[in-house]
XYZ file of C-alpha atoms in Angstrom:
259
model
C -19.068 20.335 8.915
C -22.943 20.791 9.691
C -25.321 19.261 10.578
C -26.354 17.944 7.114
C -23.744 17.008 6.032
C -23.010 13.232 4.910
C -19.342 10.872 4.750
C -19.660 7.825 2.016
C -17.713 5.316 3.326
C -16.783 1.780 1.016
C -15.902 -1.437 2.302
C -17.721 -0.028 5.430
C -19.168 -3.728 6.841
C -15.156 -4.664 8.713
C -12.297 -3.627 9.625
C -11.149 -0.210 8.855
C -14.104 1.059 7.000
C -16.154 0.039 9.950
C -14.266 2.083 11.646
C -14.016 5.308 9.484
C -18.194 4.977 9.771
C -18.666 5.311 13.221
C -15.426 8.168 13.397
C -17.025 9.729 11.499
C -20.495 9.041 13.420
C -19.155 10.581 16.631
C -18.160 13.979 14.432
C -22.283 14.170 13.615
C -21.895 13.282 10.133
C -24.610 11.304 8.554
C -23.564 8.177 6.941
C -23.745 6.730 3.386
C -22.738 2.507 4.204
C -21.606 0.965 1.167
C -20.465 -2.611 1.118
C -21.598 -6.166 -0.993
C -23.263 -7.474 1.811
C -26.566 -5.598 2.606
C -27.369 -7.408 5.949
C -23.553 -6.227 7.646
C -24.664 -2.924 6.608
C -28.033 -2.784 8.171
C -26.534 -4.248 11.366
C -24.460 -1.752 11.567
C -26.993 0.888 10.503
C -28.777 -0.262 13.402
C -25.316 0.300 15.393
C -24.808 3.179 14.702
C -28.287 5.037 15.172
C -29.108 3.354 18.618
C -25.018 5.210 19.856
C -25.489 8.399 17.564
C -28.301 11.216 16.369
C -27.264 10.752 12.715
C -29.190 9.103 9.699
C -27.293 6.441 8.042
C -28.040 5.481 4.508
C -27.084 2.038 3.099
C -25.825 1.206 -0.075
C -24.787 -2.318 -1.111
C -23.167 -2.855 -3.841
C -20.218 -4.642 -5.309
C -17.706 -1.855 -7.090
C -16.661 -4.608 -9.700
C -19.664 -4.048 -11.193
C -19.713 -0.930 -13.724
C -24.365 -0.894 -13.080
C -23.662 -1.065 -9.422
C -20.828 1.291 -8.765
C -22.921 3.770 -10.939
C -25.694 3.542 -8.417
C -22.524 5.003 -5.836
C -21.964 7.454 -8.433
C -24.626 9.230 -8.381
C -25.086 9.651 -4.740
C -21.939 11.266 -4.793
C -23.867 13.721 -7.259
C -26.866 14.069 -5.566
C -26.487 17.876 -4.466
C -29.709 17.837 -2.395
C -27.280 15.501 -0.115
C -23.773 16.677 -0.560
C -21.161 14.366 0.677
C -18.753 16.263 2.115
C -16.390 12.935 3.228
C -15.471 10.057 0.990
C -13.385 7.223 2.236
C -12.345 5.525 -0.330
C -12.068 1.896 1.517
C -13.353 -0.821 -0.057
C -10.463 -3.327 -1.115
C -9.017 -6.989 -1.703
C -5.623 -8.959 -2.226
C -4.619 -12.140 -3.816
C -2.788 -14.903 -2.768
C -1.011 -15.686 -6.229
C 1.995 -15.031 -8.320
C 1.068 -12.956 -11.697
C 2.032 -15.430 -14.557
C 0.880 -17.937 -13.323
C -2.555 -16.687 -11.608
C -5.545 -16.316 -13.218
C -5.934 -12.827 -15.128
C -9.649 -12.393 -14.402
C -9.069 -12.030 -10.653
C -5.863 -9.702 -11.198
C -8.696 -7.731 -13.701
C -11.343 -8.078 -10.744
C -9.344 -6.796 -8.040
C -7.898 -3.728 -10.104
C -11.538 -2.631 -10.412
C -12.121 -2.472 -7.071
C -8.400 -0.477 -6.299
C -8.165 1.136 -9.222
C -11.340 2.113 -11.239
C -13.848 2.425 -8.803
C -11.345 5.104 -6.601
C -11.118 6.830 -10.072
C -14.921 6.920 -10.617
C -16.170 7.859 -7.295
C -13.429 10.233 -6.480
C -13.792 12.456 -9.690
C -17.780 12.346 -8.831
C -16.670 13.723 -5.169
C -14.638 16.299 -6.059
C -16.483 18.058 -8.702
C -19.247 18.638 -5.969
C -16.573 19.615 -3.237
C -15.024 22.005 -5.327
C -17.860 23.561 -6.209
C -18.944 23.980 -2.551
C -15.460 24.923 -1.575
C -14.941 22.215 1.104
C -14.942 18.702 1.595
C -12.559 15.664 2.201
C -11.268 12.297 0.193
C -9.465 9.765 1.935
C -7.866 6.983 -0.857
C -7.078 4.109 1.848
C -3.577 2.818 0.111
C -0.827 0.726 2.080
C 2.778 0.579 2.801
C 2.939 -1.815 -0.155
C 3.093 1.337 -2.498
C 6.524 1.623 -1.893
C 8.195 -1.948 -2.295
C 7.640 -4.074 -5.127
C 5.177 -6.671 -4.228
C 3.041 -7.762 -7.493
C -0.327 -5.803 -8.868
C -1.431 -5.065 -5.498
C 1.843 -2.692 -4.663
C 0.937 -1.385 -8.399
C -2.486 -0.282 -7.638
C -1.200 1.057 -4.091
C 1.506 2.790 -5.702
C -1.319 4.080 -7.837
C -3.345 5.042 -5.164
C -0.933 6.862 -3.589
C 0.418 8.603 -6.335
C -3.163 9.793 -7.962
C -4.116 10.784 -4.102
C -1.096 13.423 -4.161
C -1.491 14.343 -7.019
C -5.407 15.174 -6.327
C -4.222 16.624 -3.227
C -2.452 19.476 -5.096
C -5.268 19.878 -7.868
C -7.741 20.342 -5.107
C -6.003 22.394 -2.177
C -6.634 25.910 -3.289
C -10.624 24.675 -3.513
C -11.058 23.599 0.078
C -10.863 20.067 -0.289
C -8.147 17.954 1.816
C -7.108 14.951 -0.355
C -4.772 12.003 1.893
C -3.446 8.647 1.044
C -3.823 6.714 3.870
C -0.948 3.675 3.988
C -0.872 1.425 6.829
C 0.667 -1.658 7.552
C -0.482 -5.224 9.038
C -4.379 -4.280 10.972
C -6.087 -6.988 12.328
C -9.366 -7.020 10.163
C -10.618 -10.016 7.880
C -8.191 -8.428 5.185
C -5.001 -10.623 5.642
C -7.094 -13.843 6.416
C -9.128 -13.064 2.725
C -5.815 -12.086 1.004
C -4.367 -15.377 2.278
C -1.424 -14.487 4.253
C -0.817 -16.156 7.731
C -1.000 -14.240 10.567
C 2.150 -16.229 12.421
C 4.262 -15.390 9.240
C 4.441 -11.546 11.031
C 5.227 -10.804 13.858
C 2.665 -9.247 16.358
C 4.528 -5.940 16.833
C 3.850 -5.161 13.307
C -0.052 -5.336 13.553
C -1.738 -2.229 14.143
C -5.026 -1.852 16.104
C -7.875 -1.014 13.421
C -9.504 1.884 15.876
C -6.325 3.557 16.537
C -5.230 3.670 12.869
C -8.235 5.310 11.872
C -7.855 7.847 14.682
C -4.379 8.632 13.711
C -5.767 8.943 10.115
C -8.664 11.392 11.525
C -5.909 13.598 13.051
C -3.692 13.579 10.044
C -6.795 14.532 7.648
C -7.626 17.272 10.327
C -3.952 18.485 10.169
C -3.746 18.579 6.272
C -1.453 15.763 6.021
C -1.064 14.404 2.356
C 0.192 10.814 2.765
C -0.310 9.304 6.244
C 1.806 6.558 7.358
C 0.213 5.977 11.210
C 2.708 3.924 13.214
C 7.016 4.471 13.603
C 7.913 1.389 12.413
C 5.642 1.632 9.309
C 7.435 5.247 9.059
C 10.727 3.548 9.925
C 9.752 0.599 6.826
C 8.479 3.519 4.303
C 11.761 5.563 4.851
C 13.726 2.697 3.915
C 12.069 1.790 1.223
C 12.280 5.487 -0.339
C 16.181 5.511 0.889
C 17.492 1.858 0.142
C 18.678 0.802 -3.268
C 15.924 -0.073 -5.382
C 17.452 -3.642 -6.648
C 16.896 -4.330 -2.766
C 13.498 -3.349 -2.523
C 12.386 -5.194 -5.210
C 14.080 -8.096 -3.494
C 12.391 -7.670 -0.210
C 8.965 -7.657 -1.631
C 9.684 -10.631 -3.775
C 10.823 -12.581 -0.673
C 7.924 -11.885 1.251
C 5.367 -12.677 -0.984
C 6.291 -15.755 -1.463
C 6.851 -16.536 2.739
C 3.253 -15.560 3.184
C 1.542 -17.303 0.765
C 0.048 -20.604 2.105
């Protein structure tokens, strides 16, 4: 890293993305903010200069939206500004069962986990590998490995496409990790409508000290990081257990966390 260079960061306004922006802050990267809600991201603009000596760009936009995501597209193109960082962040849930839900959100939130980490990552890497350096995050979740509706899917498809990037990609330079964590206290869960009481507070993980345990895992070449034991512990079942009983488990709890 030098001192031009620049870490895109979606979903940057809360929670983890928030804090993957000012991680990578404190490193002396400059900062490309994107989010849907332009005045969170020139708060924390404004955050972030008055701590650190780095620019910070913003960049709202809403990655359901083919024009818009474009616009995110191309700044990951803009070689006059490499981005040497991309944190692949920006995400949602949904508090309904498939059949009966209603298709256009399933379709809405599959753009956002799905399509736009396709789209921005392939923009990313064709510039990293070119310079011979550089570093994707794809922020997945220990819901890739148990069965729990389209949101496991597209984390199991997160995952998956991250490792697999990870080995197209490692004799250019460029570190590739899937980042899967469990239960953080951001605005996620509360949005995705699960209650808070339904887990129990053991499980929830600190947002700052998941993202430096992801830091130190990207640092270290780790492909899929799992920050936590007992999220290790829950991932090593899930591998190890018979299938029939994963399924079953993320079935169950689905349904005891819906309101």
């Amino acid at each position: 890293m030098n001192e031009s260079s620049w870490a895109l960061v979606t979903g940057a306004s809360v929670g983890i993305g928030r804090e993957f922006a000012w991680q990578y802050a404190t490193r002396g990267y400059n900062l490309v903010l994107v989010a849907r809600t332009a005045s969170a991201l020139a708060e924390l603009k404004t955050e972030i200069q008055n701590a650190f000596n780095v620019e910070v760009e913003i960049l709202p936009a809403d990655l359901t939206n083919s024009a818009e995501r474009l616009v995110v597209v191309e700044r990951l193109r803009d070689a006059s500004r490499p981005v040497d960082a991309l944190v692949n962040n920006a995400g949602l849930g949904l508090n309904q069962r498939f059949v009966s839900g209603d298709v256009e959100r399933e379709k809405y939130m599959l753009e956002i986990l799905v399509t736009a980490v396709l789209e921005l990552s392939h923009a990313a890497a064709q510039g990293m590998k070119s310079r011979g350096h550089g570093e994707i995050v794809v922020v997945s979740s220990v819901a890739s490995f148990i069965a729990g509706g389209t949101y496991s899917a597209a984390k199991a498809w997160a995952t998956n496409f991250a490792e697999g990037l990870s080995v197209e990609l490692q004799s250019a330079g460029v570190k590739v990790m899937a980042l899967c964590p469990g239960f953080t206290h951001t605005e996620f869960h509360q949005r995705a409508g699960i209650r808070k009481a339904d887990v129990p507070e053991f499980m929830w993980l600190d947002a700052r000290e998941l993202v430096k345990t992801a830091m130190r895992d990207l640092d270290r070449g780790v492909v899929v990081s799992v920050p936590d034991w007992k999220y290790k512990l829950l991932v090593w079942l899930a591998r190890h257990l018979p299938r029939r009983v994963v399924r079953n488990f993320g079935f169950k709890f689905r349904n005891k966390s819906r309101r």
